[in-house]
Amino acid sequence: MHGGSDNEFYKPGEIGGKVNAVLHFGVTDHESINIKTRTTYDLHYESMVRNIYVFVFANGEKIYGHYFGEEDLDNTGSNEYWTVDNMSSDNTGTQTSGTLHMSVPSVSTEAEIVLIANIDLDFMNLSEDRLGLIRTKNELNAIIVSMNQELPERNAGYFMMTGSSQGVSIAQNGTITVPGGKIMLRRLDAKVEVNVRVNPKEESNHQRVEKFTPESWQVVNIPKSCLLMPSVTGLAPADASYFNTEPKVFETTEYETVNGSHTGGELYGFSFYTLENQRTQDKKKSVEGNFHNRELRMKHTDDLTADNYGTYDTENGMWEDAPEMATYIIIKGELEMVVDPGLTTEQHLIADVTYHVHLGNFASDKDNYDILR
């Protein structure tokens, strides 16, 4: 069945005849991270809506489904068309918003409307035809989408988004009442911006960092697939697939200044996109408030006399506390430091270093490893 068809499952007294109705939608005001690198875009491209699929469910069953493509945009000669006012290219003004003009059954019971925007079969294995086969909300909740390529980049202006609202009414006069006034779309992708700060003025434990020269960054366990709709369980799909990026050079360098003078501090940065990856419930044990425990590696510690004592143990996983499939980044570089600065025992050291950093909302909870859309 074609994705643009309307499918009606009438329930006496609840579902009425078709009415011409107008639904308003918008795009969630994500934090404005307008860094543009080789990997990520600014808010203008991340907020664009190029097409949109609409579902209306009553009692969990689909009573309406329609795909609005470019040919339907501003097609006021039809009963079913849409409009969109995308955010300006200079990232100023209002966030993206639009209207959907639909010929949809009236609903006397509370309904749920679901929107899916920016269907791009070249990038993600989701098509309007596949959505046209959906009959129930449970079927929609079970859909897993997968990227066709293993990339941390995205196609400009084709960021897949979803949005939904429950408790919706569609009156016989065509008035749609949505809690909050409109349905807000949210990207499936999280945008991750990383800045490595180096301050050679700071001293701790008789050590002073003189310089850090970044060499590469890499992301491990990027989801290649995720649920189309937000998870109702807070868990990643059991059969989700993952990939790792190749090491890349840092993309941005900024120098800290005070009153126009360079202070010697540097910010080395990069950014990337990732699908959501909810892994907190898979953690092995709590880090008990110690941030550094998030990166504790498994080591051979059973036999003090063994040749491999103290070396990394990967037989049963890599991490003491962190979930094995949580997403993390690897940062490599060269570190120059002074031990016992100012003393006769002062030593200058240069070493190749590797840092592992698990992602998640660790600012609020150090046991959190979730990446949310």
Coordinates of C-alpha atoms in Angstrom, one line a residue:
M1 CA 0.0 0.0 0.0
H2 CA 1.3 3.4 -0.9
G3 CA 2.6 5.5 2.0
G4 CA 0.4 8.5 0.9
S5 CA -2.9 6.7 1.2
D6 CA -5.5 7.2 3.9
N7 CA -6.5 4.2 5.9
E8 CA -9.7 4.3 8.0
F9 CA -10.8 2.0 10.8
Y10 CA -14.0 3.5 11.9
K11 CA -15.4 2.9 15.4
P12 CA -19.1 3.9 15.8
G13 CA -19.5 7.0 17.9
E14 CA -15.7 7.8 18.0
I15 CA -14.6 8.2 14.4
G16 CA -16.6 10.5 12.1
G17 CA -16.4 11.5 8.5
K18 CA -13.6 13.4 7.0
V19 CA -13.1 17.1 7.7
N20 CA -10.6 19.7 6.4
A21 CA -8.3 20.5 9.3
V22 CA -5.0 22.4 9.8
L23 CA -2.3 21.1 12.1
H24 CA 0.6 23.3 13.2
F25 CA 4.1 22.0 13.8
G26 CA 7.5 23.3 14.8
V27 CA 11.1 22.2 15.4
T28 CA 12.4 21.9 18.9
D29 CA 14.7 24.7 19.9
H30 CA 17.9 22.8 20.3
E31 CA 20.8 24.4 22.0
S32 CA 22.4 26.7 19.4
I33 CA 25.8 25.0 18.7
N34 CA 26.6 26.8 15.5
I35 CA 30.1 25.4 15.1
K36 CA 30.5 24.2 11.5
T37 CA 33.2 21.7 10.8
R38 CA 33.8 19.1 8.1
T39 CA 31.5 16.8 10.1
T40 CA 28.6 19.0 11.3
Y41 CA 26.3 21.8 10.2
D42 CA 24.8 24.8 11.7
L43 CA 21.3 25.2 13.1
H44 CA 19.8 26.3 9.8
Y45 CA 20.5 23.0 8.1
E46 CA 19.7 21.0 11.3
S47 CA 16.3 22.5 11.5
M48 CA 15.1 22.2 7.9
V49 CA 12.0 20.3 7.1
R50 CA 11.8 18.9 3.5
N51 CA 9.0 16.4 3.8
I52 CA 6.7 15.0 6.5
Y53 CA 4.6 11.9 7.2
V54 CA 1.5 12.2 9.4
F55 CA -0.2 9.5 11.4
V56 CA -3.4 9.8 13.4
F57 CA -4.1 7.0 15.8
A58 CA -7.3 6.4 17.8
N59 CA -7.4 3.8 20.5
G60 CA -3.9 2.7 19.2
E61 CA -5.2 2.1 15.6
K62 CA -4.4 4.2 12.6
I63 CA -7.3 6.2 11.2
Y64 CA -5.2 8.4 8.9
G65 CA -1.8 8.3 7.3
H66 CA -0.4 10.6 4.6
Y67 CA 2.9 11.6 3.1
F68 CA 3.5 15.3 2.3
G69 CA 6.4 15.7 -0.2
E70 CA 7.8 18.5 -2.2
E71 CA 5.0 18.3 -4.7
D72 CA 2.5 19.0 -2.0
L73 CA 4.3 22.1 -0.7
D74 CA 2.1 25.2 -1.0
N75 CA -0.3 23.3 -3.3
T76 CA -3.3 25.3 -2.1
G77 CA -5.4 23.8 -4.9
S78 CA -5.6 20.5 -3.0
N79 CA -7.4 19.6 0.2
E80 CA -4.1 18.1 1.4
Y81 CA -1.0 20.3 1.3
W82 CA 1.6 21.8 3.6
T83 CA 3.5 24.9 4.2
V84 CA 6.9 25.4 6.0
D85 CA 8.9 28.4 7.0
N86 CA 12.4 27.1 7.5
M87 CA 14.9 28.9 9.7
S88 CA 16.9 31.5 7.8
S89 CA 20.4 30.6 6.5
D90 CA 22.1 33.1 8.8
N91 CA 20.5 31.3 11.9
T92 CA 18.6 34.4 12.9
G93 CA 14.8 34.9 13.3
T94 CA 12.4 32.2 14.4
Q95 CA 12.8 28.5 14.5
T96 CA 11.3 26.4 11.7
S97 CA 7.5 26.0 11.7
G98 CA 4.7 25.1 9.4
T99 CA 1.2 23.8 8.8
L100 CA -0.4 20.6 7.5
H101 CA -3.7 20.9 5.7
M102 CA -5.4 17.5 5.9
S103 CA -8.6 15.8 5.0
V104 CA -8.8 13.7 8.1
P105 CA -11.6 11.9 10.1
S106 CA -13.0 13.8 13.0
V107 CA -12.4 12.1 16.4
S108 CA -14.6 12.4 19.5
T109 CA -12.2 10.4 21.6
E110 CA -8.7 11.5 22.4
A111 CA -6.3 10.7 19.5
E112 CA -2.6 10.7 19.1
I113 CA -0.8 12.4 16.1
V114 CA 2.7 11.4 15.1
L115 CA 4.9 13.3 12.6
I116 CA 8.0 11.9 10.9
A117 CA 10.0 14.5 8.9
N118 CA 12.9 14.3 6.4
I119 CA 12.5 10.8 5.1
D120 CA 15.7 10.2 3.1
L121 CA 16.0 6.7 1.7
D122 CA 19.5 7.4 0.5
F123 CA 20.7 7.8 4.1
M124 CA 18.2 5.8 6.2
N125 CA 16.3 2.6 5.4
L126 CA 12.9 4.2 5.9
S127 CA 10.5 5.0 3.1
E128 CA 6.9 6.3 2.8
D129 CA 5.9 2.9 1.5
R130 CA 7.2 1.2 4.6
L131 CA 5.3 3.7 6.8
G132 CA 2.2 3.1 4.7
L133 CA 2.1 -0.5 6.0
I134 CA 1.8 0.6 9.6
R135 CA -1.6 -0.2 11.2
T136 CA -1.1 0.4 14.9
K137 CA 0.9 2.7 17.2
N138 CA 2.6 -0.4 18.6
E139 CA 3.8 -1.3 15.1
L140 CA 5.2 2.2 14.7
N141 CA 7.0 2.0 18.1
A142 CA 8.7 -1.2 17.1
I143 CA 10.3 0.1 13.9
I144 CA 14.1 0.2 13.9
V145 CA 15.7 2.5 11.4
S146 CA 19.3 1.9 10.2
M147 CA 21.8 4.1 8.4
N148 CA 22.9 2.9 5.0
Q149 CA 26.4 4.1 5.6
E150 CA 28.6 4.1 8.7
L151 CA 29.3 7.8 8.9
P152 CA 29.2 10.5 11.7
E153 CA 28.2 13.0 9.0
R154 CA 24.7 13.8 7.7
N155 CA 23.1 15.0 4.5
A156 CA 22.5 18.8 4.8
G157 CA 18.9 19.6 5.5
Y158 CA 17.8 15.9 5.8
F159 CA 18.0 15.3 9.6
M160 CA 15.3 12.8 10.3
M161 CA 12.9 14.1 13.1
T162 CA 9.9 12.8 14.9
G163 CA 7.2 14.4 17.1
S164 CA 4.0 13.3 18.7
S165 CA 1.2 14.5 20.9
Q166 CA -1.5 12.6 22.8
G167 CA -4.8 13.9 23.9
V168 CA -5.6 15.4 20.5
S169 CA -9.2 16.1 19.4
I170 CA -10.4 16.7 15.9
A171 CA -13.8 18.4 15.8
Q172 CA -16.4 18.1 13.1
N173 CA -15.8 21.7 12.2
G174 CA -12.1 20.8 11.4
T175 CA -10.6 22.3 14.5
I176 CA -7.6 20.3 15.8
T177 CA -6.8 20.9 19.5
V178 CA -3.3 19.9 20.4
P179 CA -1.9 20.3 23.9
G180 CA 0.7 23.1 23.7
G181 CA -0.8 24.4 20.4
K182 CA 1.5 22.6 18.0
I183 CA 3.5 19.4 17.6
M184 CA 7.2 19.8 18.0
L185 CA 9.8 17.8 16.0
R186 CA 13.0 16.6 17.4
R187 CA 16.0 15.2 15.6
L188 CA 16.9 11.5 16.0
D189 CA 20.5 12.7 16.0
A190 CA 22.4 14.1 18.9
K191 CA 25.1 16.7 18.0
V192 CA 28.2 16.2 20.1
E193 CA 30.8 19.1 20.4
V194 CA 34.0 18.3 22.1
N195 CA 36.6 20.9 23.3
V196 CA 39.9 19.9 24.9
R197 CA 41.2 22.7 27.0
V198 CA 44.8 23.1 27.9
N199 CA 46.0 25.5 30.5
P200 CA 49.8 25.4 31.1
K201 CA 49.4 27.8 34.1
E202 CA 47.7 25.2 36.4
E203 CA 49.8 23.0 38.7
S204 CA 48.6 20.0 40.7
N205 CA 50.4 17.2 42.6
H206 CA 53.8 18.8 41.8
Q207 CA 53.1 18.6 38.1
R208 CA 52.5 21.3 35.5
V209 CA 51.3 20.8 32.0
E210 CA 53.4 22.8 29.5
K211 CA 51.7 21.8 26.3
F212 CA 49.3 19.3 24.7
T213 CA 49.5 18.7 21.0
P214 CA 46.4 16.8 19.8
E215 CA 46.9 14.2 17.2
S216 CA 43.5 12.4 16.6
W217 CA 40.0 11.7 17.8
Q218 CA 37.9 8.7 17.3
V219 CA 34.4 7.6 18.3
V220 CA 33.7 4.1 19.4
N221 CA 30.2 2.4 19.5
I222 CA 28.3 4.9 17.3
P223 CA 24.8 3.3 16.8
K224 CA 24.1 2.5 13.2
S225 CA 20.5 1.8 14.1
C226 CA 17.9 3.0 16.7
L227 CA 14.2 3.0 17.3
L228 CA 12.3 5.4 15.0
M229 CA 10.2 6.6 17.9
P230 CA 11.6 7.5 21.4
S231 CA 12.1 4.4 23.5
V232 CA 9.3 3.7 26.0
T233 CA 11.6 1.4 28.1
G234 CA 14.7 3.6 28.3
L235 CA 16.7 0.8 26.6
A236 CA 18.5 0.5 23.3
P237 CA 17.2 -2.1 20.9
A238 CA 18.6 -5.6 21.7
D239 CA 19.7 -6.1 18.1
A240 CA 21.1 -2.6 17.5
S241 CA 24.3 -2.4 15.4
Y242 CA 27.3 -0.2 16.0
F243 CA 30.5 1.0 14.2
N244 CA 33.6 3.0 15.0
T245 CA 35.0 6.0 13.1
E246 CA 38.5 6.1 11.8
P247 CA 40.9 8.4 13.7
K248 CA 40.6 12.0 12.5
V249 CA 42.6 15.2 13.1
F250 CA 41.1 17.9 15.3
E251 CA 39.0 20.4 13.4
T252 CA 39.2 23.7 15.3
T253 CA 41.7 25.6 17.4
E254 CA 40.9 28.6 19.5
Y255 CA 43.2 30.6 21.8
E256 CA 42.1 32.1 25.0
T257 CA 42.6 35.8 25.4
V258 CA 42.4 38.3 28.2
N259 CA 42.1 42.0 27.3
G260 CA 43.3 41.1 23.8
S261 CA 46.4 39.3 24.9
H262 CA 47.0 35.6 24.3
T263 CA 47.1 33.8 27.7
G264 CA 48.6 30.5 26.4
G265 CA 45.5 28.5 26.8
E266 CA 44.2 26.6 23.8
L267 CA 40.9 24.9 22.9
Y268 CA 41.1 22.1 20.4
G269 CA 37.8 20.9 19.1
F270 CA 35.7 18.6 16.9
S271 CA 32.1 17.7 16.5
F272 CA 30.0 14.8 15.2
Y273 CA 26.5 13.3 15.1
T274 CA 25.3 10.1 16.6
L275 CA 21.9 8.4 16.9
E276 CA 20.6 7.9 20.4
N277 CA 22.2 5.2 22.5
Q278 CA 20.6 4.5 25.9
R279 CA 23.0 2.3 27.9
T280 CA 22.8 3.5 31.5
Q281 CA 20.8 0.5 32.6
D282 CA 23.6 -1.8 31.3
K283 CA 26.3 -0.3 33.5
K284 CA 28.2 -3.0 35.5
K285 CA 28.3 -1.0 38.8
S286 CA 28.1 2.5 40.1
V287 CA 31.2 4.7 40.0
E288 CA 30.0 6.0 43.4
G289 CA 30.4 9.7 42.4
N290 CA 34.0 9.3 41.1
F291 CA 34.1 10.6 37.5
H292 CA 37.4 8.9 36.8
N293 CA 35.9 5.5 37.5
R294 CA 33.9 5.8 34.3
E295 CA 37.1 5.1 32.4
L296 CA 38.5 2.3 34.6
R297 CA 39.8 -0.6 32.4
M298 CA 39.7 -4.3 33.2
K299 CA 43.1 -5.5 34.3
H300 CA 44.8 -8.8 35.2
T301 CA 45.0 -8.6 39.0
D302 CA 44.5 -12.2 40.2
D303 CA 48.2 -13.4 40.3
L304 CA 50.9 -11.1 41.5
T305 CA 53.5 -13.4 40.0
A306 CA 52.0 -13.7 36.5
D307 CA 53.7 -12.0 33.6
N308 CA 50.5 -10.3 32.6
Y309 CA 49.8 -8.8 36.1
G310 CA 48.5 -5.3 35.8
T311 CA 48.0 -5.4 32.0
Y312 CA 44.7 -4.8 30.4
D313 CA 42.3 -7.8 30.4
T314 CA 39.9 -7.8 27.4
E315 CA 38.6 -11.4 27.7
N316 CA 35.4 -10.3 29.6
G317 CA 35.1 -6.8 28.2
M318 CA 37.1 -3.6 28.5
W319 CA 35.5 -1.7 31.4
E320 CA 35.2 -2.1 35.1
D321 CA 32.1 0.0 35.5
A322 CA 30.9 1.3 32.1
P323 CA 28.5 -0.5 29.8
E324 CA 30.4 -2.3 27.1
M325 CA 28.3 -0.8 24.3
A326 CA 28.2 2.7 25.6
T327 CA 29.6 5.3 23.2
Y328 CA 33.0 6.8 24.0
I329 CA 35.6 8.9 22.3
I330 CA 39.4 8.3 22.1
I331 CA 41.7 11.3 22.1
K332 CA 45.4 10.9 21.3
G333 CA 48.1 13.4 21.5
E334 CA 51.5 14.4 22.8
L335 CA 51.8 15.8 26.4
E336 CA 54.7 17.9 27.6
M337 CA 54.8 18.5 31.4
V338 CA 57.2 19.4 34.2
V339 CA 57.5 17.3 37.4
D340 CA 58.4 19.2 40.6
P341 CA 58.5 22.6 38.9
G342 CA 60.9 25.1 40.5
L343 CA 62.7 22.4 42.5
T344 CA 66.2 21.0 41.9
T345 CA 64.5 17.7 41.0
E346 CA 62.5 19.3 38.2
Q347 CA 62.1 17.1 35.2
H348 CA 60.7 17.8 31.7
L349 CA 58.7 14.9 30.3
I350 CA 57.2 14.3 26.9
A351 CA 54.8 11.4 26.3
D352 CA 52.3 10.0 23.9
V353 CA 49.0 9.9 25.7
T354 CA 45.5 8.4 25.1
Y355 CA 42.3 9.5 26.8
H356 CA 39.0 7.6 26.9
V357 CA 35.8 9.6 27.6
H358 CA 32.4 7.9 27.8
L359 CA 29.5 10.1 26.7
G360 CA 26.4 10.7 28.7
N361 CA 24.8 13.2 31.0
F362 CA 27.6 12.8 33.6
A363 CA 27.2 16.5 34.7
S364 CA 24.0 15.5 36.4
D365 CA 24.7 11.9 37.1
K366 CA 28.2 10.3 36.9
D367 CA 26.5 6.9 36.3
N368 CA 24.7 8.2 33.2
Y369 CA 25.8 6.8 29.8
D370 CA 22.8 7.7 27.8
I371 CA 22.9 9.7 24.5
L372 CA 19.4 11.0 23.8
R373 CA 17.9 12.4 20.6

